[in-house]
Amino acid sequence: MIYIIEIFSIVAGIFYIFMGAAKYGWWEGISISGGFMPVVSGAFLVVFAIWMLVEKVKKGDKAEKFQSRCFLPVGAMLLILLCNYLTGMLGACAVVMFLWMKFYEKYSWLKSFMATLMIMAFVYGVFRIWLNVPFPKGFAGNLMAAWR
């Protein structure tokens, strides 16, 4: 019985805890530090992965059959990372969201476009305008800034 996902999750959680605590520190003075969320997230990941592993071993479940569709979210994240260098964070998320809705969820072109436009407008309004969070601009954004 091979439990790849559970074992990988435990190892990843331990890595997050170590990096958060050792590299970034998780508490500084009276406030949290940059490593707080990786430590907390890693701890939850380890706890729940161990819980899943124990439950599967108790039930005698065998390893699941491999399905390539399970890697689509990983591919979407990699596509966001690649597009991030070209179009910036918002553009990359918009492209991947549109492609996901059109080709995976099978929505029409209009519904995919309108939903992507509305969600990106909301994200831009909340994070960029209201909270003033700077997003990475990417090659296209830097080119536009240099052209002005």
PDB file of C-alpha atoms in Angstrom:
ATOM      1  CA  MET A   1       0.000   0.000   0.000  1.00  0.00           C
ATOM      2  CA  ILE A   2       1.472   3.274  -1.148  1.00  0.00           C
ATOM      3  CA  TYR A   3       0.098   6.498   0.282  1.00  0.00           C
ATOM      4  CA  ILE A   4       1.956   9.028  -1.842  1.00  0.00           C
ATOM      5  CA  ILE A   5      -0.275  12.033  -1.225  1.00  0.00           C
ATOM      6  CA  GLU A   6      -0.317  11.606   2.545  1.00  0.00           C
ATOM      7  CA  ILE A   7       3.443  11.050   2.771  1.00  0.00           C
ATOM      8  CA  PHE A   8       4.155  13.969   0.432  1.00  0.00           C
ATOM      9  CA  SER A   9       1.828  16.194   2.496  1.00  0.00           C
ATOM     10  CA  ILE A  10       3.598  15.267   5.736  1.00  0.00           C
ATOM     11  CA  VAL A  11       7.012  16.002   4.223  1.00  0.00           C
ATOM     12  CA  ALA A  12       5.776  19.301   2.720  1.00  0.00           C
ATOM     13  CA  GLY A  13       4.211  20.337   6.033  1.00  0.00           C
ATOM     14  CA  ILE A  14       7.426  19.633   7.921  1.00  0.00           C
ATOM     15  CA  PHE A  15       9.337  21.632   5.298  1.00  0.00           C
ATOM     16  CA  TYR A  16       6.940  24.603   5.710  1.00  0.00           C
ATOM     17  CA  ILE A  17       7.253  24.466   9.490  1.00  0.00           C
ATOM     18  CA  PHE A  18      11.040  24.351   9.298  1.00  0.00           C
ATOM     19  CA  MET A  19      11.335  27.150   6.739  1.00  0.00           C
ATOM     20  CA  GLY A  20       8.810  29.348   8.505  1.00  0.00           C
ATOM     21  CA  ALA A  21      10.399  28.961  11.922  1.00  0.00           C
ATOM     22  CA  ALA A  22      14.080  28.805  10.958  1.00  0.00           C
ATOM     23  CA  LYS A  23      14.337  31.171   8.021  1.00  0.00           C
ATOM     24  CA  TYR A  24      11.617  33.775   8.597  1.00  0.00           C
ATOM     25  CA  GLY A  25      10.871  33.423  12.290  1.00  0.00           C
ATOM     26  CA  TRP A  26       7.320  32.993  13.408  1.00  0.00           C
ATOM     27  CA  TRP A  27       7.079  35.520  16.210  1.00  0.00           C
ATOM     28  CA  GLU A  28       8.856  38.842  16.667  1.00  0.00           C
ATOM     29  CA  GLY A  29       8.351  40.907  19.801  1.00  0.00           C
ATOM     30  CA  ILE A  30       4.615  41.261  20.319  1.00  0.00           C
ATOM     31  CA  SER A  31       3.517  40.537  16.741  1.00  0.00           C
ATOM     32  CA  ILE A  32       3.672  37.748  14.215  1.00  0.00           C
ATOM     33  CA  SER A  33       6.501  37.536  11.719  1.00  0.00           C
ATOM     34  CA  GLY A  34       6.811  36.390   8.106  1.00  0.00           C
ATOM     35  CA  GLY A  35       7.039  32.723   9.008  1.00  0.00           C
ATOM     36  CA  PHE A  36       3.878  32.583  11.105  1.00  0.00           C
ATOM     37  CA  MET A  37       1.532  31.453   8.319  1.00  0.00           C
ATOM     38  CA  PRO A  38       3.916  28.807   6.928  1.00  0.00           C
ATOM     39  CA  VAL A  39       4.329  27.374  10.447  1.00  0.00           C
ATOM     40  CA  VAL A  40       0.582  27.306  11.130  1.00  0.00           C
ATOM     41  CA  SER A  41      -0.286  26.001   7.650  1.00  0.00           C
ATOM     42  CA  GLY A  42       2.464  23.397   7.808  1.00  0.00           C
ATOM     43  CA  ALA A  43       1.295  22.218  11.225  1.00  0.00           C
ATOM     44  CA  PHE A  44      -2.292  21.847   9.986  1.00  0.00           C
ATOM     45  CA  LEU A  45      -1.052  20.032   6.877  1.00  0.00           C
ATOM     46  CA  VAL A  46       0.975  17.553   8.965  1.00  0.00           C
ATOM     47  CA  VAL A  47      -1.867  16.931  11.422  1.00  0.00           C
ATOM     48  CA  PHE A  48      -4.502  16.343   8.741  1.00  0.00           C
ATOM     49  CA  ALA A  49      -2.194  14.244   6.540  1.00  0.00           C
ATOM     50  CA  ILE A  50      -1.347  11.987   9.499  1.00  0.00           C
ATOM     51  CA  TRP A  51      -5.047  11.773  10.320  1.00  0.00           C
ATOM     52  CA  MET A  52      -5.852  10.763   6.716  1.00  0.00           C
ATOM     53  CA  LEU A  53      -3.037   8.218   6.716  1.00  0.00           C
ATOM     54  CA  VAL A  54      -4.211   6.625   9.971  1.00  0.00           C
ATOM     55  CA  GLU A  55      -7.823   6.471   8.762  1.00  0.00           C
ATOM     56  CA  LYS A  56      -6.814   4.845   5.469  1.00  0.00           C
ATOM     57  CA  VAL A  57      -4.599   2.290   7.197  1.00  0.00           C
ATOM     58  CA  LYS A  58      -7.384   1.452   9.685  1.00  0.00           C
ATOM     59  CA  LYS A  59      -9.886   0.918   6.865  1.00  0.00           C
ATOM     60  CA  GLY A  60      -7.365  -1.009   4.812  1.00  0.00           C
ATOM     61  CA  ASP A  61      -7.837   1.291   1.828  1.00  0.00           C
ATOM     62  CA  LYS A  62      -5.464   0.713  -1.017  1.00  0.00           C
ATOM     63  CA  ALA A  63      -3.783   3.445  -3.011  1.00  0.00           C
ATOM     64  CA  GLU A  64      -6.104   5.239  -5.382  1.00  0.00           C
ATOM     65  CA  LYS A  65      -5.966   4.676  -9.098  1.00  0.00           C
ATOM     66  CA  PHE A  66      -3.879   7.303 -10.872  1.00  0.00           C
ATOM     67  CA  GLN A  67      -5.938   9.885 -12.730  1.00  0.00           C
ATOM     68  CA  SER A  68      -4.190  12.483 -14.856  1.00  0.00           C
ATOM     69  CA  ARG A  69      -7.032  15.005 -14.339  1.00  0.00           C
ATOM     70  CA  CYS A  70      -5.855  15.377 -10.740  1.00  0.00           C
ATOM     71  CA  PHE A  71      -2.819  17.287 -11.983  1.00  0.00           C
ATOM     72  CA  LEU A  72      -4.848  20.008 -13.754  1.00  0.00           C
ATOM     73  CA  PRO A  73      -4.769  22.376 -10.727  1.00  0.00           C
ATOM     74  CA  VAL A  74      -0.997  21.902 -10.525  1.00  0.00           C
ATOM     75  CA  GLY A  75      -0.739  22.701 -14.224  1.00  0.00           C
ATOM     76  CA  ALA A  76      -2.918  25.782 -13.699  1.00  0.00           C
ATOM     77  CA  MET A  77      -0.601  26.992 -10.932  1.00  0.00           C
ATOM     78  CA  LEU A  78       2.434  26.461 -13.151  1.00  0.00           C
ATOM     79  CA  LEU A  79       0.695  28.338 -15.966  1.00  0.00           C
ATOM     80  CA  ILE A  80       0.030  31.228 -13.570  1.00  0.00           C
ATOM     81  CA  LEU A  81       3.716  31.276 -12.628  1.00  0.00           C
ATOM     82  CA  LEU A  82       4.788  31.305 -16.271  1.00  0.00           C
ATOM     83  CA  CYS A  83       2.239  33.943 -17.307  1.00  0.00           C
ATOM     84  CA  ASN A  84       3.172  36.021 -14.259  1.00  0.00           C
ATOM     85  CA  TYR A  85       6.483  36.924 -15.899  1.00  0.00           C
ATOM     86  CA  LEU A  86       4.722  38.035 -19.068  1.00  0.00           C
ATOM     87  CA  THR A  87       1.468  39.665 -17.999  1.00  0.00           C
ATOM     88  CA  GLY A  88       1.860  40.202 -14.262  1.00  0.00           C
ATOM     89  CA  MET A  89      -0.107  38.577 -11.472  1.00  0.00           C
ATOM     90  CA  LEU A  90      -3.558  39.911 -12.351  1.00  0.00           C
ATOM     91  CA  GLY A  91      -3.164  39.154 -16.051  1.00  0.00           C
ATOM     92  CA  ALA A  92      -1.900  35.645 -15.333  1.00  0.00           C
ATOM     93  CA  CYS A  93      -4.806  34.904 -12.994  1.00  0.00           C
ATOM     94  CA  ALA A  94      -7.268  36.305 -15.532  1.00  0.00           C
ATOM     95  CA  VAL A  95      -5.848  34.188 -18.371  1.00  0.00           C
ATOM     96  CA  VAL A  96      -5.851  30.983 -16.337  1.00  0.00           C
ATOM     97  CA  MET A  97      -9.320  31.662 -14.914  1.00  0.00           C
ATOM     98  CA  PHE A  98     -10.722  32.247 -18.398  1.00  0.00           C
ATOM     99  CA  LEU A  99      -9.063  29.114 -19.794  1.00  0.00           C
ATOM    100  CA  TRP A 100     -10.252  27.030 -16.831  1.00  0.00           C
ATOM    101  CA  MET A 101     -13.828  28.213 -17.159  1.00  0.00           C
ATOM    102  CA  LYS A 102     -13.920  27.815 -20.930  1.00  0.00           C
ATOM    103  CA  PHE A 103     -12.136  24.506 -21.451  1.00  0.00           C
ATOM    104  CA  TYR A 104     -12.478  22.645 -18.153  1.00  0.00           C
ATOM    105  CA  GLU A 105     -15.838  23.834 -16.885  1.00  0.00           C
ATOM    106  CA  LYS A 106     -17.188  24.109 -20.464  1.00  0.00           C
ATOM    107  CA  TYR A 107     -18.873  27.510 -20.080  1.00  0.00           C
ATOM    108  CA  SER A 108     -19.615  29.583 -23.163  1.00  0.00           C
ATOM    109  CA  TRP A 109     -17.127  32.188 -24.372  1.00  0.00           C
ATOM    110  CA  LEU A 110     -19.342  35.016 -23.148  1.00  0.00           C
ATOM    111  CA  LYS A 111     -19.948  33.555 -19.671  1.00  0.00           C
ATOM    112  CA  SER A 112     -16.254  32.761 -19.249  1.00  0.00           C
ATOM    113  CA  PHE A 113     -15.237  36.251 -20.314  1.00  0.00           C
ATOM    114  CA  MET A 114     -17.856  38.064 -18.228  1.00  0.00           C
ATOM    115  CA  ALA A 115     -17.161  36.041 -15.080  1.00  0.00           C
ATOM    116  CA  THR A 116     -13.418  36.560 -15.476  1.00  0.00           C
ATOM    117  CA  LEU A 117     -13.917  40.281 -16.044  1.00  0.00           C
ATOM    118  CA  MET A 118     -16.167  40.687 -12.990  1.00  0.00           C
ATOM    119  CA  ILE A 119     -13.942  38.678 -10.656  1.00  0.00           C
ATOM    120  CA  MET A 120     -10.791  40.449 -11.821  1.00  0.00           C
ATOM    121  CA  ALA A 121     -12.487  43.840 -11.381  1.00  0.00           C
ATOM    122  CA  PHE A 122     -13.458  42.833  -7.842  1.00  0.00           C
ATOM    123  CA  VAL A 123      -9.936  41.596  -7.033  1.00  0.00           C
ATOM    124  CA  TYR A 124      -8.375  44.743  -8.493  1.00  0.00           C
ATOM    125  CA  GLY A 125     -10.805  46.977  -6.630  1.00  0.00           C
ATOM    126  CA  VAL A 126     -10.299  45.304  -3.268  1.00  0.00           C
ATOM    127  CA  PHE A 127      -6.578  44.563  -3.335  1.00  0.00           C
ATOM    128  CA  ARG A 128      -5.104  47.258  -5.568  1.00  0.00           C
ATOM    129  CA  ILE A 129      -7.369  50.255  -5.014  1.00  0.00           C
ATOM    130  CA  TRP A 130      -8.749  49.718  -1.509  1.00  0.00           C
ATOM    131  CA  LEU A 131      -5.880  47.873   0.237  1.00  0.00           C
ATOM    132  CA  ASN A 132      -3.129  49.292  -2.026  1.00  0.00           C
ATOM    133  CA  VAL A 133      -1.405  45.926  -2.510  1.00  0.00           C
ATOM    134  CA  PRO A 134       1.267  46.145  -5.211  1.00  0.00           C
ATOM    135  CA  PHE A 135       0.976  43.297  -7.711  1.00  0.00           C
ATOM    136  CA  PRO A 136       3.909  42.113  -9.850  1.00  0.00           C
ATOM    137  CA  LYS A 137       3.614  43.769 -13.274  1.00  0.00           C
ATOM    138  CA  GLY A 138       5.496  41.328 -15.459  1.00  0.00           C
ATOM    139  CA  PHE A 139       7.212  42.049 -18.761  1.00  0.00           C
ATOM    140  CA  ALA A 140       4.162  43.668 -20.373  1.00  0.00           C
ATOM    141  CA  GLY A 141       3.567  45.971 -17.390  1.00  0.00           C
ATOM    142  CA  ASN A 142       7.199  47.013 -17.232  1.00  0.00           C
ATOM    143  CA  LEU A 143       7.189  47.630 -20.979  1.00  0.00           C
ATOM    144  CA  MET A 144       4.071  49.800 -20.662  1.00  0.00           C
ATOM    145  CA  ALA A 145       5.640  51.758 -17.781  1.00  0.00           C
ATOM    146  CA  ALA A 146       8.825  52.357 -19.804  1.00  0.00           C
ATOM    147  CA  TRP A 147       6.785  53.427 -22.851  1.00  0.00           C
ATOM    148  CA  ARG A 148       4.939  56.180 -20.934  1.00  0.00           C
TER     149      ARG A 148
END
